[in-house]
Each structure stands twice: as structure tokens, then as C-alpha cells.
């Protein structure tokens, strides 16, 4: 007997496999296309480029530090002014209160008298003489009242004026403090960026950076040595010329017999000024040397840490000279001198924005507070581009 079962349908197992293979190929193709069109990864900067960026950031931080120092000095000065004004306002307010109390006592006395007219007072008086004596006293009292009223109005106007000055000074103080906060944030931002660049360097790159620094220092010292040799030669020439001039003067004054010796009015010109400056410079450099090894901290002016202008200010204070706080103001203090004419104690300024300063110690070298992460040290003045130099006293 024939079977009536329906034939079983064959299931194709190859189709899904083909589908998966197609999908996989499509995915690979898509990824390949994306990889081909994606932007290439940004190449890591060379160590030399990192050095330039870090140096630029430190210099920008130095300029921001000077802005911070200026704002801080202005804020301190403004705060003192505000405190003085507020104290003055308080004193004047007390005088107003005293005048007000005096007027109040006069008003109370007038109220107790009931405002009786002069005719009634005459008739009610025990005797006419008593009335006239009382009248003279009242006249004097009236004069005192008028003076009290005048004093009250004067004190009131003066206090209002001082109060207005105090309000204006407070507004200025608020603006200065805002600048102070902004400068502080700017410094911190620059330093954070510089630290970030340095932290991403490998050990090999850090070694390379250190080698670049040593090379830079060696080149700067070589220039300093050349300046020292040139200054020594010029000093020798001056000494020989001065000696020759003294000998000729001695011959002209008496053929060497000694007559009139020491009477040359031109001998020693400027020696008093030079020796006075040298004495001050010695104190300045003694102080600066004692700070070597202390850390650079932006905004600091001692005694445990310094920024560049904080160190120069503190050092010259030891010689009795008060320098302004910032490099921008210090460069305007004293007499400008050429690099070839530098003497120990002179201030040397760097960069076009005058964001750094050091104390010249002689032989092309200086003592300065260099930058964050470094300590006060001796260094060639040619380590950075020189802006100019100043002799403070």
C-alpha cells in the first residue's frame, strides 16, 4: 500500500553561512574604509620642540607673575588706604554724634523753659537785674547753639565726603583683587601646562632635554667668559692710562721734586661715587649669595623663597635702597648701563617683555631666581636674551 506521507522539505544550511560571510566582509570593508579615511594620530613633538614650548610657558608665567606682583602691591596699598578712610569716617561719625547730643540738650532745655517770651520773663523775674543777667546768659547760650549747629553741619558734610571716598576706594580695591585673582590663575595655568608637557616625556627624552640644557648653559658660560676677558682688558687699559696721566701730572707740577704733590684737583674724579656704589653692591651680593639654594616660588619675596624680582628687591634693601616690586618698575629705577659697562650689583633684565631680572656679580655671571622647579643660583647673563641693565644707586 502506497504511503500518503508528505515529502520532507530539505533545509538549505549554506545560505546563513553565506550571509554571515557577506556581513563579515562588509564589516571588514567598512573598517578598512574608515581606517583609510580617519585622520592620522598627531605625532609626538620632538624634545627640542618641547623645550621651546616649556621655555615659552615659563616666560609667560614669569610675565603673569609680575602682573600678580603689581596687583598684590596695589591691593596692599589700597587696603591700607581703605582702612585709613574707614577709621576717619568712624571718628567723624562720633563727632557728628557728639554735636547731635549737644543740639539735643539745647532742644530739651528750650522745651523745659516752655518757650516763654522775653516780656513775660521780665515780669516773672524776681528783680530786673536778675532778668538782664539771665538774658545775657541766654544770648551766650544761643551763640553756643549756633556754633553747635554749624559744627554739626560741617562734620556731617565732611563725614559724607570721606564716606564717598571710602566707597570709591573699596570699589578700586575690589577691581585690584579681581586682577590679582586673574593673574594668579594665569600663572597656575601656564605652569600646569608646562608640567604636563614635561611629565609626558620618556626617560630617554628627559635625558636628551637635560643634555640640551647643559649645552645651552655651556654656550652661555663661554659668552660670559668672553665678556669677562674684555672687561678685564678694558680695566687694565684704564688703569695704565690713569697711571700714565698721574706720572705726566707729577712731572709738570715740579719735575718730580714732590712740590705740590697731591694737589691735582682732577685726580680721583668719580672715585667717591664708585667706592660708594661698590660698598652697596658688596652688601647686595653678600645677601644674594646667602640665598643660593633657596627655591623659586612665584610671588615670593623671602625669606625662605623668592621669585626673580622678589630677590633683587630684598637684596638691594640690604644696602638701604628700596626697589619697586616688579621687573617693569625696577627697570625704570636708576641709571641705564650697557652690557659692556656692567658692574657688580647692577640689575640685568631679560626678554622683550622684561619678565625676568638677575643681579650681576661680575665676569659675565649673575645671581638670580630662575624659574619654577629651580633654586636661586649663579648663571651666565647670556643664558637668556638680555633686554637691558640698570644701576640702582
mmCIF file of C-alpha atoms in Angstrom:
data_model
loop_
_atom_site.group_PDB
_atom_site.id
_atom_site.type_symbol
_atom_site.label_atom_id
_atom_site.label_comp_id
_atom_site.label_asym_id
_atom_site.label_seq_id
_atom_site.Cartn_x
_atom_site.Cartn_y
_atom_site.Cartn_z
ATOM 1 C CA UNK A 1 0.000 0.000 0.000
ATOM 2 C CA UNK A 2 1.380 3.312 -1.001
ATOM 3 C CA UNK A 3 2.409 5.817 1.647
ATOM 4 C CA UNK A 4 0.493 9.102 1.873
ATOM 5 C CA UNK A 5 3.160 10.995 3.868
ATOM 6 C CA UNK A 6 4.160 14.417 2.563
ATOM 7 C CA UNK A 7 7.755 14.507 1.420
ATOM 8 C CA UNK A 8 10.036 16.273 3.903
ATOM 9 C CA UNK A 9 11.349 19.615 2.664
ATOM 10 C CA UNK A 10 15.132 19.838 2.572
ATOM 11 C CA UNK A 11 16.574 22.706 4.586
ATOM 12 C CA UNK A 12 19.488 24.628 2.993
ATOM 13 C CA UNK A 13 22.161 25.199 5.615
ATOM 14 C CA UNK A 14 24.536 27.092 3.354
ATOM 15 C CA UNK A 15 22.542 30.299 2.984
ATOM 16 C CA UNK A 16 23.090 31.669 6.516
ATOM 17 C CA UNK A 17 26.775 30.937 6.211
ATOM 18 C CA UNK A 18 26.918 32.881 3.004
ATOM 19 C CA UNK A 19 25.017 35.704 4.740
ATOM 20 C CA UNK A 20 27.408 35.797 7.690
ATOM 21 C CA UNK A 21 30.394 35.758 5.412
ATOM 22 C CA UNK A 22 28.981 38.626 3.443
ATOM 23 C CA UNK A 23 28.315 40.614 6.621
ATOM 24 C CA UNK A 24 31.801 39.951 7.879
ATOM 25 C CA UNK A 25 33.305 41.055 4.584
ATOM 26 C CA UNK A 26 31.163 44.164 4.649
ATOM 27 C CA UNK A 27 32.346 44.942 8.171
ATOM 28 C CA UNK A 28 35.981 44.480 7.207
ATOM 29 C CA UNK A 29 35.474 46.657 4.173
ATOM 30 C CA UNK A 30 33.796 49.339 6.290
ATOM 31 C CA UNK A 31 36.558 49.274 8.886
ATOM 32 C CA UNK A 32 39.172 49.388 6.179
ATOM 33 C CA UNK A 33 37.449 52.373 4.621
ATOM 34 C CA UNK A 34 37.183 54.143 8.000
ATOM 35 C CA UNK A 35 40.815 53.437 8.761
ATOM 36 C CA UNK A 36 41.821 54.800 5.400
ATOM 37 C CA UNK A 37 39.789 57.991 5.821
ATOM 38 C CA UNK A 38 40.491 58.573 9.562
ATOM 39 C CA UNK A 39 42.950 61.381 10.428
ATOM 40 C CA UNK A 40 46.403 60.102 11.352
ATOM 41 C CA UNK A 41 47.386 60.320 15.023
ATOM 42 C CA UNK A 42 49.154 63.556 15.945
ATOM 43 C CA UNK A 43 52.894 62.924 16.036
ATOM 44 C CA UNK A 44 54.636 63.321 19.352
ATOM 45 C CA UNK A 45 56.627 66.580 19.451
ATOM 46 C CA UNK A 46 60.396 66.374 19.397
ATOM 47 C CA UNK A 47 62.321 67.075 22.580
ATOM 48 C CA UNK A 48 63.613 70.331 21.089
ATOM 49 C CA UNK A 49 60.050 71.437 20.425
ATOM 50 C CA UNK A 50 59.016 70.520 23.974
ATOM 51 C CA UNK A 51 61.947 72.550 25.294
ATOM 52 C CA UNK A 52 60.846 75.600 23.304
ATOM 53 C CA UNK A 53 57.245 75.252 24.460
ATOM 54 C CA UNK A 54 58.219 74.799 28.110
ATOM 55 C CA UNK A 55 60.602 77.776 27.997
ATOM 56 C CA UNK A 56 57.856 79.887 26.411
ATOM 57 C CA UNK A 57 55.356 78.819 29.063
ATOM 58 C CA UNK A 58 57.793 79.607 31.871
ATOM 59 C CA UNK A 59 58.441 83.020 30.345
ATOM 60 C CA UNK A 60 54.699 83.676 30.040
ATOM 61 C CA UNK A 61 54.269 82.546 33.636
ATOM 62 C CA UNK A 62 57.057 84.967 34.597
ATOM 63 C CA UNK A 63 55.202 87.847 32.946
ATOM 64 C CA UNK A 64 51.976 86.795 34.668
ATOM 65 C CA UNK A 65 53.891 86.655 37.956
ATOM 66 C CA UNK A 66 54.972 90.272 37.508
ATOM 67 C CA UNK A 67 51.350 91.216 36.836
ATOM 68 C CA UNK A 68 50.405 89.367 40.015
ATOM 69 C CA UNK A 69 53.135 91.175 41.985
ATOM 70 C CA UNK A 70 51.940 94.542 40.713
ATOM 71 C CA UNK A 71 48.315 93.771 41.582
ATOM 72 C CA UNK A 72 49.315 92.472 45.011
ATOM 73 C CA UNK A 73 51.314 95.623 45.798
ATOM 74 C CA UNK A 74 48.439 97.796 44.609
ATOM 75 C CA UNK A 75 45.953 95.746 46.626
ATOM 76 C CA UNK A 76 48.016 96.083 49.791
ATOM 77 C CA UNK A 77 48.360 99.842 49.291
ATOM 78 C CA UNK A 78 44.654 100.218 48.523
ATOM 79 C CA UNK A 79 43.663 98.146 51.549
ATOM 80 C CA UNK A 80 45.721 100.461 53.778
ATOM 81 C CA UNK A 81 44.033 103.483 52.217
ATOM 82 C CA UNK A 82 40.583 101.971 52.726
ATOM 83 C CA UNK A 83 41.328 101.114 56.365
ATOM 84 C CA UNK A 84 42.540 104.686 56.996
ATOM 85 C CA UNK A 85 39.441 106.170 55.374
ATOM 86 C CA UNK A 86 37.070 103.904 57.295
ATOM 87 C CA UNK A 87 38.827 104.821 60.541
ATOM 88 C CA UNK A 88 38.491 108.513 59.655
ATOM 89 C CA UNK A 89 34.806 108.048 58.837
ATOM 90 C CA UNK A 90 34.245 106.371 62.226
ATOM 91 C CA UNK A 91 35.923 109.275 64.048
ATOM 92 C CA UNK A 92 33.908 111.846 62.128
ATOM 93 C CA UNK A 93 30.712 109.916 62.818
ATOM 94 C CA UNK A 94 31.487 110.079 66.526
ATOM 95 C CA UNK A 95 31.953 113.862 66.255
ATOM 96 C CA UNK A 96 28.593 114.081 64.499
ATOM 97 C CA UNK A 97 27.005 112.149 67.356
ATOM 98 C CA UNK A 98 28.597 114.496 69.886
ATOM 99 C CA UNK A 99 27.242 117.532 68.020
ATOM 100 C CA UNK A 100 23.840 115.851 67.792
ATOM 101 C CA UNK A 101 23.803 115.222 71.540
ATOM 102 C CA UNK A 102 24.693 118.884 72.190
ATOM 103 C CA UNK A 103 21.832 120.041 69.974
ATOM 104 C CA UNK A 104 19.529 117.630 71.741
ATOM 105 C CA UNK A 105 20.398 119.075 75.145
ATOM 106 C CA UNK A 106 19.686 122.588 73.883
ATOM 107 C CA UNK A 107 16.350 121.481 72.474
ATOM 108 C CA UNK A 108 15.419 119.788 75.755
ATOM 109 C CA UNK A 109 16.315 122.927 77.725
ATOM 110 C CA UNK A 110 14.200 125.053 75.433
ATOM 111 C CA UNK A 111 11.319 122.653 75.849
ATOM 112 C CA UNK A 112 11.581 122.805 79.650
ATOM 113 C CA UNK A 113 11.535 126.624 79.561
ATOM 114 C CA UNK A 114 8.326 126.402 77.616
ATOM 115 C CA UNK A 115 9.402 128.974 75.057
ATOM 116 C CA UNK A 116 8.381 131.966 77.292
ATOM 117 C CA UNK A 117 8.838 135.309 75.569
ATOM 118 C CA UNK A 118 11.249 137.987 76.863
ATOM 119 C CA UNK A 119 8.462 140.314 78.174
ATOM 120 C CA UNK A 120 6.881 137.557 80.288
ATOM 121 C CA UNK A 121 10.276 136.538 81.533
ATOM 122 C CA UNK A 122 10.947 140.164 82.621
ATOM 123 C CA UNK A 123 7.730 140.417 84.606
ATOM 124 C CA UNK A 124 8.184 136.993 86.181
ATOM 125 C CA UNK A 125 11.759 137.664 87.229
ATOM 126 C CA UNK A 126 12.431 138.279 90.966
ATOM 127 C CA UNK A 127 14.213 141.529 90.118
ATOM 128 C CA UNK A 128 15.089 143.448 86.918
ATOM 129 C CA UNK A 129 18.832 142.882 87.356
ATOM 130 C CA UNK A 130 18.276 139.146 87.519
ATOM 131 C CA UNK A 131 16.369 139.325 84.244
ATOM 132 C CA UNK A 132 19.196 141.149 82.465
ATOM 133 C CA UNK A 133 21.794 138.712 83.844
ATOM 134 C CA UNK A 134 19.672 135.806 82.639
ATOM 135 C CA UNK A 135 19.218 137.492 79.245
ATOM 136 C CA UNK A 136 22.965 137.786 78.737
ATOM 137 C CA UNK A 137 23.373 134.124 79.664
ATOM 138 C CA UNK A 138 20.674 133.180 77.161
ATOM 139 C CA UNK A 139 22.423 135.188 74.454
ATOM 140 C CA UNK A 140 25.613 133.275 75.125
ATOM 141 C CA UNK A 141 23.659 130.023 75.119
ATOM 142 C CA UNK A 142 22.166 130.962 71.758
ATOM 143 C CA UNK A 143 25.644 131.599 70.355
ATOM 144 C CA UNK A 144 26.754 128.172 71.593
ATOM 145 C CA UNK A 145 23.717 126.628 69.965
ATOM 146 C CA UNK A 146 24.561 128.284 66.663
ATOM 147 C CA UNK A 147 28.154 127.093 66.891
ATOM 148 C CA UNK A 148 26.888 123.588 67.654
ATOM 149 C CA UNK A 149 24.588 123.660 64.638
ATOM 150 C CA UNK A 150 27.439 124.899 62.418
ATOM 151 C CA UNK A 151 29.790 122.247 63.797
ATOM 152 C CA UNK A 152 27.173 119.549 63.246
ATOM 153 C CA UNK A 153 26.648 120.561 59.620
ATOM 154 C CA UNK A 154 30.400 120.781 58.993
ATOM 155 C CA UNK A 155 31.066 117.369 60.496
ATOM 156 C CA UNK A 156 28.130 115.899 58.612
ATOM 157 C CA UNK A 157 29.412 117.201 55.258
ATOM 158 C CA UNK A 158 32.981 116.108 55.996
ATOM 159 C CA UNK A 159 31.875 112.632 57.012
ATOM 160 C CA UNK A 160 29.781 112.289 53.859
ATOM 161 C CA UNK A 161 32.783 113.247 51.723
ATOM 162 C CA UNK A 162 35.064 110.763 53.466
ATOM 163 C CA UNK A 163 32.405 108.078 53.233
ATOM 164 C CA UNK A 164 32.185 108.636 49.474
ATOM 165 C CA UNK A 165 35.994 108.374 49.207
ATOM 166 C CA UNK A 166 35.901 105.134 51.183
ATOM 167 C CA UNK A 167 33.241 103.657 48.898
ATOM 168 C CA UNK A 168 35.271 104.585 45.802
ATOM 169 C CA UNK A 169 38.430 103.122 47.337
ATOM 170 C CA UNK A 170 36.576 99.925 48.155
ATOM 171 C CA UNK A 171 35.472 99.656 44.527
ATOM 172 C CA UNK A 172 39.071 100.132 43.375
ATOM 173 C CA UNK A 173 40.213 97.529 45.892
ATOM 174 C CA UNK A 174 37.653 95.064 44.546
ATOM 175 C CA UNK A 175 38.886 95.622 40.981
ATOM 176 C CA UNK A 176 42.514 95.203 42.063
ATOM 177 C CA UNK A 177 41.711 91.990 43.893
ATOM 178 C CA UNK A 178 39.958 90.693 40.760
ATOM 179 C CA UNK A 179 43.114 91.420 38.735
ATOM 180 C CA UNK A 180 45.131 89.673 41.434
ATOM 181 C CA UNK A 181 42.967 86.556 41.203
ATOM 182 C CA UNK A 182 43.089 86.596 37.395
ATOM 183 C CA UNK A 183 46.896 86.899 37.354
ATOM 184 C CA UNK A 184 47.205 84.084 39.864
ATOM 185 C CA UNK A 185 45.024 81.828 37.720
ATOM 186 C CA UNK A 186 47.040 82.727 34.621
ATOM 187 C CA UNK A 187 50.321 81.791 36.332
ATOM 188 C CA UNK A 188 48.915 78.492 37.569
ATOM 189 C CA UNK A 189 47.528 77.637 34.120
ATOM 190 C CA UNK A 190 50.879 78.226 32.398
ATOM 191 C CA UNK A 191 52.812 76.237 34.984
ATOM 192 C CA UNK A 192 50.343 73.340 34.856
ATOM 193 C CA UNK A 193 50.671 73.184 31.078
ATOM 194 C CA UNK A 194 54.481 73.206 31.303
ATOM 195 C CA UNK A 195 54.474 70.422 33.911
ATOM 196 C CA UNK A 196 52.117 68.429 31.721
ATOM 197 C CA UNK A 197 54.496 68.618 28.763
ATOM 198 C CA UNK A 198 57.459 67.549 30.896
ATOM 199 C CA UNK A 199 55.561 64.697 32.568
ATOM 200 C CA UNK A 200 54.814 63.049 29.208
ATOM 201 C CA UNK A 201 58.500 62.732 28.313
ATOM 202 C CA UNK A 202 60.134 59.325 28.480
ATOM 203 C CA UNK A 203 63.310 58.757 30.482
ATOM 204 C CA UNK A 204 65.314 58.910 27.271
ATOM 205 C CA UNK A 205 63.651 62.157 26.232
ATOM 206 C CA UNK A 206 64.279 63.681 29.662
ATOM 207 C CA UNK A 207 67.947 62.763 29.337
ATOM 208 C CA UNK A 208 68.008 64.405 25.928
ATOM 209 C CA UNK A 209 66.353 67.536 27.368
ATOM 210 C CA UNK A 210 68.948 67.667 30.148
ATOM 211 C CA UNK A 211 71.691 67.434 27.548
ATOM 212 C CA UNK A 212 70.170 70.352 25.625
ATOM 213 C CA UNK A 213 70.110 72.395 28.850
ATOM 214 C CA UNK A 214 73.778 71.614 29.530
ATOM 215 C CA UNK A 215 74.691 72.658 26.007
ATOM 216 C CA UNK A 216 72.767 75.901 26.412
ATOM 217 C CA UNK A 217 74.488 76.609 29.736
ATOM 218 C CA UNK A 218 77.926 75.872 28.250
ATOM 219 C CA UNK A 219 77.346 78.291 25.376
ATOM 220 C CA UNK A 220 76.157 80.972 27.805
ATOM 221 C CA UNK A 221 79.216 80.489 30.044
ATOM 222 C CA UNK A 222 81.503 80.794 27.029
ATOM 223 C CA UNK A 223 79.951 84.156 26.178
ATOM 224 C CA UNK A 224 80.285 85.224 29.811
ATOM 225 C CA UNK A 225 83.974 84.323 29.779
ATOM 226 C CA UNK A 226 84.491 86.440 26.672
ATOM 227 C CA UNK A 227 82.756 89.392 28.352
ATOM 228 C CA UNK A 228 84.906 88.919 31.465
ATOM 229 C CA UNK A 229 88.096 88.891 29.386
ATOM 230 C CA UNK A 230 87.027 92.006 27.501
ATOM 231 C CA UNK A 231 86.123 93.841 30.724
ATOM 232 C CA UNK A 232 89.439 92.842 32.294
ATOM 233 C CA UNK A 233 91.366 94.131 29.272
ATOM 234 C CA UNK A 234 89.458 97.410 29.320
ATOM 235 C CA UNK A 235 90.058 97.793 33.060
ATOM 236 C CA UNK A 236 93.779 97.210 32.525
ATOM 237 C CA UNK A 237 93.872 99.833 29.774
ATOM 238 C CA UNK A 238 92.091 102.349 32.012
ATOM 239 C CA UNK A 239 94.467 101.660 34.895
ATOM 240 C CA UNK A 240 97.503 102.109 32.634
ATOM 241 C CA UNK A 241 96.074 105.335 31.189
ATOM 242 C CA UNK A 242 95.379 106.698 34.679
ATOM 243 C CA UNK A 243 98.889 105.795 35.840
ATOM 244 C CA UNK A 244 100.429 107.480 32.822
ATOM 245 C CA UNK A 245 98.301 110.595 33.421
ATOM 246 C CA UNK A 246 99.439 110.740 37.059
ATOM 247 C CA UNK A 247 103.096 110.444 36.055
ATOM 248 C CA UNK A 248 102.771 113.240 33.487
ATOM 249 C CA UNK A 249 100.951 115.416 36.002
ATOM 250 C CA UNK A 250 103.722 114.817 38.545
ATOM 251 C CA UNK A 251 106.394 115.851 36.016
ATOM 252 C CA UNK A 252 104.513 119.007 35.056
ATOM 253 C CA UNK A 253 103.978 120.016 38.688
ATOM 254 C CA UNK A 254 107.637 120.070 39.647
ATOM 255 C CA UNK A 255 109.828 117.784 37.659
ATOM 256 C CA UNK A 256 109.324 115.014 40.151
ATOM 257 C CA UNK A 257 110.656 117.032 43.120
ATOM 258 C CA UNK A 258 107.456 116.447 45.032
ATOM 259 C CA UNK A 259 106.386 120.059 45.034
ATOM 260 C CA UNK A 260 102.619 120.302 45.052
ATOM 261 C CA UNK A 261 102.151 116.546 45.198
ATOM 262 C CA UNK A 262 98.548 115.517 45.689
ATOM 263 C CA UNK A 263 97.164 118.911 44.685
ATOM 264 C CA UNK A 264 95.851 117.866 41.296
ATOM 265 C CA UNK A 265 92.162 118.872 41.513
ATOM 266 C CA UNK A 266 91.188 116.368 38.830
ATOM 267 C CA UNK A 267 92.777 113.279 40.329
ATOM 268 C CA UNK A 268 90.389 110.625 41.571
ATOM 269 C CA UNK A 269 87.380 112.031 39.728
ATOM 270 C CA UNK A 270 84.377 109.842 40.432
ATOM 271 C CA UNK A 271 86.254 107.610 42.857
ATOM 272 C CA UNK A 272 83.998 108.619 45.739
ATOM 273 C CA UNK A 273 80.874 107.712 43.761
ATOM 274 C CA UNK A 274 82.398 104.435 42.565
ATOM 275 C CA UNK A 275 83.513 103.398 46.042
ATOM 276 C CA UNK A 276 80.102 104.251 47.482
ATOM 277 C CA UNK A 277 78.338 102.121 44.893
ATOM 278 C CA UNK A 278 80.851 99.309 45.359
ATOM 279 C CA UNK A 279 80.162 99.250 49.099
ATOM 280 C CA UNK A 280 76.430 98.947 48.483
ATOM 281 C CA UNK A 281 76.935 96.317 45.803
ATOM 282 C CA UNK A 282 79.033 94.260 48.211
ATOM 283 C CA UNK A 283 76.111 94.139 50.668
ATOM 284 C CA UNK A 284 73.709 93.272 47.855
ATOM 285 C CA UNK A 285 75.834 90.386 46.600
ATOM 286 C CA UNK A 286 76.550 89.098 50.111
ATOM 287 C CA UNK A 287 72.813 88.835 50.677
ATOM 288 C CA UNK A 288 72.180 87.273 47.261
ATOM 289 C CA UNK A 289 74.896 84.634 47.788
ATOM 290 C CA UNK A 290 73.316 83.692 51.112
ATOM 291 C CA UNK A 291 70.050 82.902 49.280
ATOM 292 C CA UNK A 292 71.623 80.470 46.813
ATOM 293 C CA UNK A 293 69.859 77.119 47.038
ATOM 294 C CA UNK A 294 66.506 78.545 48.138
ATOM 295 C CA UNK A 295 63.596 77.652 45.845
ATOM 296 C CA UNK A 296 61.968 79.848 43.243
ATOM 297 C CA UNK A 297 58.318 80.437 44.154
ATOM 298 C CA UNK A 298 56.262 82.816 42.054
ATOM 299 C CA UNK A 299 55.040 85.836 44.009
ATOM 300 C CA UNK A 300 57.526 85.232 46.854
ATOM 301 C CA UNK A 301 59.900 87.856 48.238
ATOM 302 C CA UNK A 302 61.628 85.919 51.024
ATOM 303 C CA UNK A 303 62.935 84.929 53.360
ATOM 304 C CA UNK A 304 62.573 81.209 52.524
ATOM 305 C CA UNK A 305 61.800 81.532 48.789
ATOM 306 C CA UNK A 306 61.854 84.133 46.021
ATOM 307 C CA UNK A 307 60.772 84.990 42.546
ATOM 308 C CA UNK A 308 63.218 86.951 40.386
ATOM 309 C CA UNK A 309 62.168 90.498 41.302
ATOM 310 C CA UNK A 310 61.497 89.490 44.904
ATOM 311 C CA UNK A 311 65.165 88.505 45.222
ATOM 312 C CA UNK A 312 66.510 91.711 43.664
ATOM 313 C CA UNK A 313 64.220 93.823 45.842
ATOM 314 C CA UNK A 314 65.267 92.013 49.044
ATOM 315 C CA UNK A 315 68.979 92.150 48.137
ATOM 316 C CA UNK A 316 69.044 95.879 47.452
ATOM 317 C CA UNK A 317 67.029 96.516 50.601
ATOM 318 C CA UNK A 318 70.087 95.249 52.493
ATOM 319 C CA UNK A 319 72.014 98.180 51.018
ATOM 320 C CA UNK A 320 69.354 100.684 52.091
ATOM 321 C CA UNK A 321 67.777 101.029 48.644
ATOM 322 C CA UNK A 322 64.053 100.405 48.209
ATOM 323 C CA UNK A 323 63.298 98.966 44.786
ATOM 324 C CA UNK A 324 59.777 98.659 43.355
ATOM 325 C CA UNK A 325 58.274 95.168 43.380
ATOM 326 C CA UNK A 326 58.062 94.300 39.676
ATOM 327 C CA UNK A 327 60.643 93.966 36.917
ATOM 328 C CA UNK A 328 58.671 96.507 34.881
ATOM 329 C CA UNK A 329 59.143 99.136 37.586
ATOM 330 C CA UNK A 330 62.662 98.116 38.600
ATOM 331 C CA UNK A 331 63.939 98.650 35.052
ATOM 332 C CA UNK A 332 62.908 102.311 35.376
ATOM 333 C CA UNK A 333 64.745 102.719 38.706
ATOM 334 C CA UNK A 334 68.288 104.049 38.483
ATOM 335 C CA UNK A 335 70.642 104.612 35.549
ATOM 336 C CA UNK A 336 70.672 102.531 32.387
ATOM 337 C CA UNK A 337 74.051 100.951 31.574
ATOM 338 C CA UNK A 338 75.379 98.992 28.609
ATOM 339 C CA UNK A 339 76.157 95.303 28.993
ATOM 340 C CA UNK A 340 79.852 96.003 28.404
ATOM 341 C CA UNK A 341 79.835 98.515 31.283
ATOM 342 C CA UNK A 342 78.189 96.259 33.879
ATOM 343 C CA UNK A 343 79.458 96.385 37.453
ATOM 344 C CA UNK A 344 78.731 94.012 40.350
ATOM 345 C CA UNK A 345 75.342 94.837 41.854
ATOM 346 C CA UNK A 346 73.768 96.057 38.607
ATOM 347 C CA UNK A 347 70.408 94.603 37.591
ATOM 348 C CA UNK A 348 70.191 92.746 34.283
ATOM 349 C CA UNK A 349 66.765 92.347 32.662
ATOM 350 C CA UNK A 350 65.723 89.739 30.120
ATOM 351 C CA UNK A 351 63.272 89.160 27.263
ATOM 352 C CA UNK A 352 61.346 91.743 25.295
ATOM 353 C CA UNK A 353 58.557 91.744 27.883
ATOM 354 C CA UNK A 354 61.079 92.384 30.721
ATOM 355 C CA UNK A 355 59.718 89.397 32.634
ATOM 356 C CA UNK A 356 62.974 88.382 34.354
ATOM 357 C CA UNK A 357 65.830 90.027 36.265
ATOM 358 C CA UNK A 358 69.100 88.997 37.919
ATOM 359 C CA UNK A 359 71.905 90.615 39.957
ATOM 360 C CA UNK A 360 75.214 90.971 38.121
ATOM 361 C CA UNK A 361 78.139 89.575 40.146
ATOM 362 C CA UNK A 362 80.957 90.143 37.682
ATOM 363 C CA UNK A 363 82.718 88.128 34.967
ATOM 364 C CA UNK A 364 79.541 87.839 32.916
ATOM 365 C CA UNK A 365 77.719 85.979 35.709
ATOM 366 C CA UNK A 366 74.671 86.794 37.804
ATOM 367 C CA UNK A 367 72.718 85.505 40.812
ATOM 368 C CA UNK A 368 69.016 85.046 40.149
ATOM 369 C CA UNK A 369 65.882 83.077 40.992
ATOM 370 C CA UNK A 370 65.421 81.317 37.638
ATOM 371 C CA UNK A 371 62.047 79.585 37.288
ATOM 372 C CA UNK A 372 59.624 77.150 38.954
ATOM 373 C CA UNK A 373 61.335 73.931 39.955
ATOM 374 C CA UNK A 374 64.752 75.613 40.216
ATOM 375 C CA UNK A 375 66.665 77.219 43.077
ATOM 376 C CA UNK A 376 68.436 80.556 43.390
ATOM 377 C CA UNK A 377 71.792 80.100 41.644
ATOM 378 C CA UNK A 378 74.665 81.669 39.753
ATOM 379 C CA UNK A 379 74.350 81.679 35.986
ATOM 380 C CA UNK A 380 75.661 83.377 32.878
ATOM 381 C CA UNK A 381 73.789 86.523 31.901
ATOM 382 C CA UNK A 382 73.749 85.108 28.360
ATOM 383 C CA UNK A 383 71.530 82.182 29.352
ATOM 384 C CA UNK A 384 68.562 84.325 28.292
ATOM 385 C CA UNK A 385 68.203 87.177 25.775
ATOM 386 C CA UNK A 386 69.212 90.414 27.502
ATOM 387 C CA UNK A 387 66.799 93.360 27.413
ATOM 388 C CA UNK A 388 68.943 95.896 29.240
ATOM 389 C CA UNK A 389 70.630 96.754 32.529
ATOM 390 C CA UNK A 390 70.220 99.288 35.335
ATOM 391 C CA UNK A 391 72.451 100.621 38.099
ATOM 392 C CA UNK A 392 70.022 101.202 41.027
ATOM 393 C CA UNK A 393 72.111 103.644 43.108
#
